XYZ file of C-alpha atoms in Angstrom:
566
model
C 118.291 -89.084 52.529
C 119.548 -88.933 55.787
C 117.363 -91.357 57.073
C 118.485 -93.960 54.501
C 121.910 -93.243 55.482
C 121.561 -93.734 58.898
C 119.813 -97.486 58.048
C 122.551 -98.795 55.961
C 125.067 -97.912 58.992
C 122.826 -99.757 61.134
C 122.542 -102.901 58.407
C 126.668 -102.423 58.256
C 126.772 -102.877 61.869
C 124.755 -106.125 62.325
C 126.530 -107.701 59.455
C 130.057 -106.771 61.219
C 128.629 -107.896 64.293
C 127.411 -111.076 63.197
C 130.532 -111.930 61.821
C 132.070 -111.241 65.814
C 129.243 -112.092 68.249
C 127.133 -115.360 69.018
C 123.620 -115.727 67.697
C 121.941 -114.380 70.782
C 123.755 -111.090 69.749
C 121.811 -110.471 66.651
C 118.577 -110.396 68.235
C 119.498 -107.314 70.850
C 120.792 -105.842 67.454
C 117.810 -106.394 65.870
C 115.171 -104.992 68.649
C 117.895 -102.268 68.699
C 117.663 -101.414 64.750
C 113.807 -101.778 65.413
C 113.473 -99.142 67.992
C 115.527 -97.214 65.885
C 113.458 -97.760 63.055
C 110.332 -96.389 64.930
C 112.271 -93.248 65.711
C 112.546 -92.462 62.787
C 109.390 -92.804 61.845
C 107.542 -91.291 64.817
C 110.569 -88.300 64.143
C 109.131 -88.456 60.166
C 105.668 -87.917 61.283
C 106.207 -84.703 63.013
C 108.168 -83.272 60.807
C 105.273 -83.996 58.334
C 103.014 -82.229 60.947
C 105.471 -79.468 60.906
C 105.550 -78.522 57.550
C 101.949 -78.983 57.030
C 101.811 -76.700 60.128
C 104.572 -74.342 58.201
C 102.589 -73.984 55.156
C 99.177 -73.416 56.682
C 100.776 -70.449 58.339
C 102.230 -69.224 55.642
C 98.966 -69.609 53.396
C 97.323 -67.557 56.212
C 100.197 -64.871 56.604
C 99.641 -64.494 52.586
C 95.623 -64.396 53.032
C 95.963 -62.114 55.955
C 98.270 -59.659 54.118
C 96.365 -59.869 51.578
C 93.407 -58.655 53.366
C 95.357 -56.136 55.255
C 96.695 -54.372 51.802
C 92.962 -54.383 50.322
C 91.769 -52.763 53.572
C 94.583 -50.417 53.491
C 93.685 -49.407 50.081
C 90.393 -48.889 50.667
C 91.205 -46.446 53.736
C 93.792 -44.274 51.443
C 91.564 -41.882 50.050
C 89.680 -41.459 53.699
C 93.463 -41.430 55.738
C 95.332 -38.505 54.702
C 97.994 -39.546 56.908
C 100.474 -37.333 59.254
C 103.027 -34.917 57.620
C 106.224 -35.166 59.093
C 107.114 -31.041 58.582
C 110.840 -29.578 58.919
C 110.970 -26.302 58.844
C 108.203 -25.561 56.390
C 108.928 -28.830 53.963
C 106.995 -31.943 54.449
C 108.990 -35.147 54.232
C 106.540 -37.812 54.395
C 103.432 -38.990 56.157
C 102.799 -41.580 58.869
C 99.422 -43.444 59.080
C 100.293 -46.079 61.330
C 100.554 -46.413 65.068
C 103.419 -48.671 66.179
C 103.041 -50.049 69.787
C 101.460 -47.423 72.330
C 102.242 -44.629 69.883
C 99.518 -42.945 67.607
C 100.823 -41.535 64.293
C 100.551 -37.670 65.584
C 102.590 -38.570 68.419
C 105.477 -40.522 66.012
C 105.434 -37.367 63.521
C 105.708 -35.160 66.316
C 108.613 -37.262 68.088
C 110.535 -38.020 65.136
C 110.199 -34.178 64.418
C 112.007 -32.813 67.970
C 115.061 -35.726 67.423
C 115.592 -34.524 63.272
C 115.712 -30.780 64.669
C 117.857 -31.343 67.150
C 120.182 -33.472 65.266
C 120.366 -30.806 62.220
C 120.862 -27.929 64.572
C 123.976 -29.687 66.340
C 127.071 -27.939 65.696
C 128.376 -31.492 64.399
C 127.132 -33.795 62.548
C 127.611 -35.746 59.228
C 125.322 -37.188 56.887
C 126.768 -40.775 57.164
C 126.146 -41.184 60.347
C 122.259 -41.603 59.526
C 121.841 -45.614 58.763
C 119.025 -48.058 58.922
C 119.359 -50.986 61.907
C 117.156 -53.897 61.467
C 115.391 -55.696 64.351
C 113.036 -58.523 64.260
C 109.713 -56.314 63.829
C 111.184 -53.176 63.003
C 113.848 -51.276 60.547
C 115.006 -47.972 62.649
C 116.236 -45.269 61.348
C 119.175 -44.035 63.526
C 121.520 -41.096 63.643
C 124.109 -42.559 65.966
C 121.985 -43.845 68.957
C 119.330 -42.283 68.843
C 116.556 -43.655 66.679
C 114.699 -41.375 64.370
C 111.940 -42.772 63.162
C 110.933 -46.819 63.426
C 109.100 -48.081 60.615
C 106.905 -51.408 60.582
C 105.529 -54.003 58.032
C 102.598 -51.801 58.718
C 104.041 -48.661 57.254
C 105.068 -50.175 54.187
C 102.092 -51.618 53.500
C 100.726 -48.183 53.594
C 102.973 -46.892 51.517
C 102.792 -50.175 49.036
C 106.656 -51.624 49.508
C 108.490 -53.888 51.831
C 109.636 -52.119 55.166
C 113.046 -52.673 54.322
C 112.557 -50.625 50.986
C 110.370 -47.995 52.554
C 112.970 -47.360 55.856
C 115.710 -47.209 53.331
C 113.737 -44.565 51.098
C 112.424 -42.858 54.547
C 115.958 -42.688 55.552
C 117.854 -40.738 52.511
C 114.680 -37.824 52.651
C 115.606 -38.041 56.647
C 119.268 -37.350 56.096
C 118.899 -34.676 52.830
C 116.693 -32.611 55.668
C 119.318 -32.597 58.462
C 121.895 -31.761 56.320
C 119.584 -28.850 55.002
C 119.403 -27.853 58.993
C 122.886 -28.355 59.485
C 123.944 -26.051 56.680
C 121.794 -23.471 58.374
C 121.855 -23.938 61.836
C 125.638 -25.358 62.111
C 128.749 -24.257 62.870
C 129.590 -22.540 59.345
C 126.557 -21.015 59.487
C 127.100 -19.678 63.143
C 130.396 -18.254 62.244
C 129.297 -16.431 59.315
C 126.264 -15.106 60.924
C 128.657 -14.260 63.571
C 131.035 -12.177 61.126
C 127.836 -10.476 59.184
C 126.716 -9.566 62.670
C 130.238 -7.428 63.532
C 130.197 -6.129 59.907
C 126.734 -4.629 60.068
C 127.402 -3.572 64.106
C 131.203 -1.584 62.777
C 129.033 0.036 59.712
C 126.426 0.910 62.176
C 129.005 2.630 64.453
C 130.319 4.613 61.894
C 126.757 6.012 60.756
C 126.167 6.875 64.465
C 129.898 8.642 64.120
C 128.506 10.300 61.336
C 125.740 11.352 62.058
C 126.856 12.524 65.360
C 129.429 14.767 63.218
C 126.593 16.601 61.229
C 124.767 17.481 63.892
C 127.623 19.163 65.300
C 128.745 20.682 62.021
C 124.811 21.937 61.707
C 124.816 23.252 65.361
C 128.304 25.172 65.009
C 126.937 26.743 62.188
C 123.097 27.590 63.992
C 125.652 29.005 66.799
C 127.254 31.250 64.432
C 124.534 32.584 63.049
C 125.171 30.609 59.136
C 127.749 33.490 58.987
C 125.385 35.999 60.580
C 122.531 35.432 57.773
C 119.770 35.106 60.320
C 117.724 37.794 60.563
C 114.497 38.014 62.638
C 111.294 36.815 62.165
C 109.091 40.106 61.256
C 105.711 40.239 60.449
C 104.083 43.822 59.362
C 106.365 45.333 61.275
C 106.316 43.305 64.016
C 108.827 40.651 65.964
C 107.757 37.496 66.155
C 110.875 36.111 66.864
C 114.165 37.403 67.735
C 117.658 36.076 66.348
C 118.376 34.419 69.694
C 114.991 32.607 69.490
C 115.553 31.684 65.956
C 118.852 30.122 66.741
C 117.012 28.023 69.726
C 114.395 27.135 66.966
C 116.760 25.634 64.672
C 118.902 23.783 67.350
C 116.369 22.436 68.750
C 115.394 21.282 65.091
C 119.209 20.021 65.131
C 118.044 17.341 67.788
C 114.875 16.236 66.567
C 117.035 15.818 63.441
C 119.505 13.480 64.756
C 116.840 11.877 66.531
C 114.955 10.700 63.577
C 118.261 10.054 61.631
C 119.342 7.594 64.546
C 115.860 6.085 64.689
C 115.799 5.266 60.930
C 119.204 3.924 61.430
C 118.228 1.544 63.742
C 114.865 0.929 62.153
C 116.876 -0.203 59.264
C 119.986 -1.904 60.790
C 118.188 -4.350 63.839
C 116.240 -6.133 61.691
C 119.190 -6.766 59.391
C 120.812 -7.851 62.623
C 118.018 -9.828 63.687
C 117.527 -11.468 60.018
C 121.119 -12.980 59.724
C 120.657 -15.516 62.639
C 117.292 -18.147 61.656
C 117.097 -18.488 65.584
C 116.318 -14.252 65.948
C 115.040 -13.828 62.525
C 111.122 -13.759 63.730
C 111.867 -10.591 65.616
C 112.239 -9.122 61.850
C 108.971 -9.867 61.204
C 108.267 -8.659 64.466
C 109.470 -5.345 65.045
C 108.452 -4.349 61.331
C 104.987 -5.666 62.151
C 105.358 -2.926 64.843
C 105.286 0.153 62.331
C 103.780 -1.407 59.022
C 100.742 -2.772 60.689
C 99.874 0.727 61.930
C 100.732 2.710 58.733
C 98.510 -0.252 57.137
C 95.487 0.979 59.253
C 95.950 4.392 58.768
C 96.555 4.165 55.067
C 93.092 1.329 54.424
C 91.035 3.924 57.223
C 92.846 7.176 55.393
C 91.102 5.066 51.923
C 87.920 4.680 53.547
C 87.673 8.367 55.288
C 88.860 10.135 51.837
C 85.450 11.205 50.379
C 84.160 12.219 53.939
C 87.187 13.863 54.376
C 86.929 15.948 51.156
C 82.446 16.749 52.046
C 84.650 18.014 54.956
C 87.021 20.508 53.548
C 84.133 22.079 50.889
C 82.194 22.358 53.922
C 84.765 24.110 56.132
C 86.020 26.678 52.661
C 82.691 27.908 52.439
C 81.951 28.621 56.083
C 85.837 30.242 55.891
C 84.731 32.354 53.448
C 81.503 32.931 54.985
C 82.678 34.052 58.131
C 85.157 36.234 56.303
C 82.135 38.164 54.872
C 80.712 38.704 57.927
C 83.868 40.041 59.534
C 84.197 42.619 56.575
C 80.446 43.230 57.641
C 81.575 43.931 61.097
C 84.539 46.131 60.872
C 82.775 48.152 58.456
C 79.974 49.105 60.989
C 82.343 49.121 63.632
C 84.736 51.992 61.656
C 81.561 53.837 60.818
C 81.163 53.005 56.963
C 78.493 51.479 57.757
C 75.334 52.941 58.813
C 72.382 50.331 60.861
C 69.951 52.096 61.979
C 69.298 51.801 65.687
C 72.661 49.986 65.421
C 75.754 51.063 67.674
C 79.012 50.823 66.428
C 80.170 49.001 69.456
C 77.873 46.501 69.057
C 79.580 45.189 66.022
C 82.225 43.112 67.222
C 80.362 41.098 69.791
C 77.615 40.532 67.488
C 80.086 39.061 64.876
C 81.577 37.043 67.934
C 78.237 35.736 69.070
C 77.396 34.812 65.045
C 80.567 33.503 64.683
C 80.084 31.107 67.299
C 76.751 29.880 65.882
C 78.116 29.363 62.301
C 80.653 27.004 63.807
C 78.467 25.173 65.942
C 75.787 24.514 63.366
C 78.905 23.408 61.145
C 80.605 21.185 63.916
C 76.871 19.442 63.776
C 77.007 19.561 59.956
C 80.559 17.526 59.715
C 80.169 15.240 62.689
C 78.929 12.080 61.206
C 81.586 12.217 58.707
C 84.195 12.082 61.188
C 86.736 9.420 60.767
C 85.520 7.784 64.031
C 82.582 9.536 65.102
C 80.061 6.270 65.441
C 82.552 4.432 67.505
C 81.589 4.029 70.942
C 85.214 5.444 72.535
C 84.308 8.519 70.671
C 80.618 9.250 71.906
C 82.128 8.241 75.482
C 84.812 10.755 75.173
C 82.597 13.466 73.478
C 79.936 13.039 76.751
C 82.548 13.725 78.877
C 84.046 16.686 78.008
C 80.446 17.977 77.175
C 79.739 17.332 80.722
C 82.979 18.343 82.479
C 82.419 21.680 80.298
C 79.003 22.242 81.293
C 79.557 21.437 85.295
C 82.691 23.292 85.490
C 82.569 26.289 83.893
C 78.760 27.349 85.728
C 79.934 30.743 86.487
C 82.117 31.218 83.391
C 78.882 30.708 81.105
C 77.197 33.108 83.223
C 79.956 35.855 83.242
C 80.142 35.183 79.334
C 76.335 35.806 79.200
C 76.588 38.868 81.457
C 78.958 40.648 79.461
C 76.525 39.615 76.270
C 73.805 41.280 78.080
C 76.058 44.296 79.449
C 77.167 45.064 75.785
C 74.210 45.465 74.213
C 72.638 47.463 77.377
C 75.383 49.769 77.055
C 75.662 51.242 80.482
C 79.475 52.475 80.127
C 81.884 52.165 77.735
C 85.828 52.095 78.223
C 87.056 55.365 79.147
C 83.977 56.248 81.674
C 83.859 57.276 85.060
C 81.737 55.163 86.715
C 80.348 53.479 90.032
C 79.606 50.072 90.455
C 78.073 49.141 93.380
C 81.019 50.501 96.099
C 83.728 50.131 93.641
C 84.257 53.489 91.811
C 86.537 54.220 89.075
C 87.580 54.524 85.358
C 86.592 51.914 83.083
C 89.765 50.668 81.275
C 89.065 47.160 79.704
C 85.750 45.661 78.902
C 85.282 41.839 77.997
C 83.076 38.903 77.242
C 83.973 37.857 81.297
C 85.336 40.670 83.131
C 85.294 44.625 83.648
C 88.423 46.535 85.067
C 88.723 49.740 86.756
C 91.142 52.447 87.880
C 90.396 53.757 91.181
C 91.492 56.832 92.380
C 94.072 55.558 93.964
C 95.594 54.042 90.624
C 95.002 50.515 91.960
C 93.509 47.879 88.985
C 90.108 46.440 90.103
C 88.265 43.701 88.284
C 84.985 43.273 88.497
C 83.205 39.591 87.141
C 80.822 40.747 84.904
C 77.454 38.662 86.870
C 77.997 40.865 89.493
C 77.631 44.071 87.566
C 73.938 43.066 86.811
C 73.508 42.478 89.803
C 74.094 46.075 91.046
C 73.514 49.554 90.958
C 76.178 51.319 87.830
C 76.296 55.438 87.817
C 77.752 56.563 85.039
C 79.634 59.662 85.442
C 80.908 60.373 81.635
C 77.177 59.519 80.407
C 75.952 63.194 82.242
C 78.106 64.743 79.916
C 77.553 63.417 77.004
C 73.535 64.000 77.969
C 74.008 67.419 79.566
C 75.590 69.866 81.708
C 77.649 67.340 83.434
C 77.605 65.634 86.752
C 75.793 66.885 90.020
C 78.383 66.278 92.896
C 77.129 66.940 96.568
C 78.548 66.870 100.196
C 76.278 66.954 103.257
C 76.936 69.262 106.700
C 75.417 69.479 109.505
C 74.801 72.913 112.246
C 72.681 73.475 114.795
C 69.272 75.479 114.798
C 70.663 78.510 116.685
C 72.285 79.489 113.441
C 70.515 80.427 110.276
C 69.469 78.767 107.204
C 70.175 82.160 105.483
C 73.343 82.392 106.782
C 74.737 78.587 106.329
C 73.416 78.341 102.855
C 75.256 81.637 101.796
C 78.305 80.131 103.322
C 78.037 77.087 101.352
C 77.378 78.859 98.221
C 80.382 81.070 98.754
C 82.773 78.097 99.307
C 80.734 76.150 96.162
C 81.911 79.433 93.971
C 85.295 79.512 95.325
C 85.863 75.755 93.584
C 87.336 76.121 89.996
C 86.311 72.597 89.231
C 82.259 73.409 89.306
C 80.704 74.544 86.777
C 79.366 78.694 87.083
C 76.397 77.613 84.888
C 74.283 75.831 86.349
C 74.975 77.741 89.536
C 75.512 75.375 92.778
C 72.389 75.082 94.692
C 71.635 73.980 98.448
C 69.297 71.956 99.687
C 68.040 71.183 103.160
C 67.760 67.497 103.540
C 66.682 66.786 106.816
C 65.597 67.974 110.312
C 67.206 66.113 113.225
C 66.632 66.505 116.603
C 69.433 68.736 117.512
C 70.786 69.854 114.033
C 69.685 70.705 110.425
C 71.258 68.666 107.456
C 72.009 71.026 104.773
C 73.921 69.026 101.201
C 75.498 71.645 98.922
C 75.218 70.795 94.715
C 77.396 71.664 91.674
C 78.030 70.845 88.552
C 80.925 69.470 87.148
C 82.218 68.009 83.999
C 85.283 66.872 85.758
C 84.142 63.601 86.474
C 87.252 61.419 85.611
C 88.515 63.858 88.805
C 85.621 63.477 91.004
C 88.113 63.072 94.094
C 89.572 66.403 93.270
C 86.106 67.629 93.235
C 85.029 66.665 96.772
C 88.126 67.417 98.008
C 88.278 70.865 97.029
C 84.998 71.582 97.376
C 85.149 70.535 101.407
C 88.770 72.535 101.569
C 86.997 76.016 100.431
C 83.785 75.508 102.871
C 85.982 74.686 105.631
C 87.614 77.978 104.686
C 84.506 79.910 104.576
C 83.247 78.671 107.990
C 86.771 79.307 109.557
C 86.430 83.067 107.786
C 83.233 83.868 109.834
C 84.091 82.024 113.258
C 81.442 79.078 112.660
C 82.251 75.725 113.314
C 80.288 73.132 111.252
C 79.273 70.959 113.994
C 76.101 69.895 115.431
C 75.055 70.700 118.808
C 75.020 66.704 119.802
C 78.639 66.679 118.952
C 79.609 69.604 120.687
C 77.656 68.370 123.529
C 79.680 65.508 123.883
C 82.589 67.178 123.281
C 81.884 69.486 126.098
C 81.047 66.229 128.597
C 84.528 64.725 127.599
């Protein structure tokens, strides 16, 4: 139409013209109207090319989308897409990439910026619009852009991208204001108040607590009005009222102990739980005592019917070991008669039975203990097998001495006896060690491995067998006096001791023949032989007397020689 216009201006103009200008006028006019004719016409052609250019495109933008929204829909079911996940809720997926950016990395991107908008102190739900670009609708919150969607994404999701960003962008905004009203500035404030309640009623349990404990330990101090009495068992004091009182306050502490430790048990996780930002420590610190009460209760579960084989077994040995103690006492009080059985013998064989029966029961119950095939276990058990068997060498070997030494029965407690050098009463006999009272009064212990090892006289064992003990005392004199005469003084200072025995009478013998003297030993009996030193010591006092009564001096001729050379 325009064109047509512009051609009856032109025609307008000539005709005005031609009615002003000279005949060579109208032909410039009319080259001019035909140039401007094929202007127009060269300017019609390429518009012509234009549109047929326009639509072409636009037949192949349709057949291209086309193809693009079958391929899409055959990828669907294969493409599960990327969630987009706030805080546990999944707002929608992404299955496109959008310039350098794969769909993980848009999900994951568009996830930091909606978190850290939500958990702003300020924000309002408004502020989240669409802006539309040229390629892309972006979903802002302010200035920063949330998420960008393409013609891409909403072919995925079967709309325009103007419908899809808009849809995208209400779910977007309903999710930050869910974070808001949790992690915002309301929520702070209250979490902040909950958090001084629970501290002030946490205080004032602590207060309270703190008060019973006192109230409990004034009261343990005074006695609960002098109502203690000791502990007494059969006569005996275990425990006094002093140590009672130290019993229960100390019971007083561990009390408040546990009643602040369940306070707290209870209270920091409810401190913890009130903030979203601490409330994984919860989870946390009551993972700490419920996963190992979970253990022991499923591996308490599983041990049970081992556990119970256990006790039946352990009862019956009780019992068993009960029967054999009854056994024991009997024989060792003398009801009961064993042939070629002591009486003494009785406890230490029930000791070394006793031992056996639990052994061969420790081997009965180990496999079903809770544990036992675990490696830790048969680590631990070889070690203290072998740090019991390399050092205690000379304890086993004392232990088997005294076995040996009780059933030999070379002294008993309350004989005289010498052992080796070591002379003395016998006061205390064990599985390890034997103690003596010297004459002296002084305590000597002797290991029982070395009493095997040497000579043992027992003194108290002549009695029991005979007349009693032989004691004897050597003298020497020389050969100018005689044997008649030194025997009958040794006899006469024999008889003048009280502690020898009349019957047998005390006899001398003559032991040996040195070079310049004769060894004469004077015997007696005694049964004073827990007194032996009062023996010998009498005994030498009366001979001395005797030889000082008849002007002899028991001495041999070598030692009066050198006396005389001094």
């Amino acid at each position: 139409m325009k064109r047509y216009v512009t051609v009856l201006t032109l025609i307008l103009c000539h005709v005005f013209c031609m009615a002003q200008s000279p005949a060579d006028s109208l032909l410039l006019q009319r080259d001019s109207l035909l140039r401007e004719l094929q202007a127009m016409k060269l300017k019609e052609v390429v518009m012509k090319n234009a549109l047929a250019e326009s639509g072409r495109s636009a037949r192949e933008d349709s057949v291209r989308r086309a193809e693009q929204k079958r391929y899409i829909n055959s990828l669907r079911h294969k493409t599960p897409g990327v969630p987009l996940v706030i805080s546990g809720d999944t707002l929608l997926f992404i299955y496109a990439s959008l310039g350098g950016e794969d769909a993980p990395h848009r999900a994951a991107l568009a996830e930091r910026r909606i978190i850290q908008i939500g958990k702003s102190l300020q924000f309002t739900t408004d502020s989240v619009h669409v802006f539309v670009s040229e390629y892309t609708d972006d979903i802002m919150c302010g200035e920063m852009v949330l998420l960008r969607v393409s013609d891409l994404d909403g072919l995925w999701n079967g709309m325009s991208r103007s419908e899809l960003a808009e849809q995208q962008r209400a779910v977007i905004a309903a999710a930050i204001d869910r974070l808001h009203t949790t992690y915002g500035l309301k929520a702070k404030l209250t979490g902040l108040a909950w958090a001084v309640l629970l501290i002030v009623v946490q205080i004032v349990f602590f207060m309270l607590t703190a008060r019973l404990i006192r109230f409990l330990r004034r009261r343990v101090a005074e006695g609960f009005d002098n109502r203690l009495k000791p502990g007494v068992v059969k006569g005996y004091t275990l425990l006094t009222v002093h140590q009672v009182k130290r019993i229960l306050l100390l019971l007083t502490r561990i009390l408040q102990i546990l009643l602040v430790v369940l306070q707290l048990f209870v209270s920091l996780p409810l401190l913890f739980s009130i903030f979203p930002e601490t409330e994984k420590f919860t989870w946390n610190m009551l993972s700490y005592v419920w996963s190992p009460l979970r253990d022991m209760a499923v591996s308490l579960v599983h041990v049970f019917p081992n556990l119970v084989k256990i006790a039946v077994v352990v009862y019956v040995v009780r019992w068993l070991l009960k029967g054999i103690r009854h056994i024991a006492d009997d024989v060792a009080a003398g009801r009961l008669k064993i042939d070629k059985f002591y009486q003494d013998w009785a406890m230490p064989t029930y000791q070394i039975v006793r031992i056996f029966v639990i052994a061969f029961t420790l081997v009965v119950i180990w496999p079903w203990l809770p544990g036992s095939e675990s490696g830790i276990f048969k680590g631990v058990s070889i070690f203290v097998a072998a740090l019991f068997s390399l050092g205690s060498t000379t304890t086993i070997g004392n232990l088997i001495s005294g076995i040996i030494i009780t059933y030999m029965r070379p002294f008993q407690v309350g004989d005289y006896v010498r052992i080796g050098e070591r002379e003395g009463e016998v006061i205390e006999k064990n599985a390890f060690i034997t103690r003596l009272k010297d004459i002296k009064g002084n305590l000597v212990t002797v290991p029982n491995n070395s009493i095997l090892s040497q000579q043992t006289v027992n003194y108290t064992a002549a009695l029991r067998h005979g007349q009693g003990s032989v004691v004897h005392s050597e003298f020497t004199f020389t050969y100018k006096v005689p044997r008649q005469t030194i025997e009958a003084y040794l006899l006469e200072g024999a008889d003048r001791c009280a502690l020898l025995l009349k019957t047998p009478k005390p006899f001398v013998l003559v032991t040996a023949l040195e070079d310049f003297y004769t060894r004469y030993e004077i015997n007696g009996y005694t049964q004073a032989t827990d007194r032996l030193f009062e023996v010998y010591s009498e005994l030498h006092k009366h001979i001395i007397d005797v030889f000082r009564e008849h002007d002899l001096d028991p001495t041999s001729s070598h030692f009066v020689k050198v006396a005389e050379n001094k």
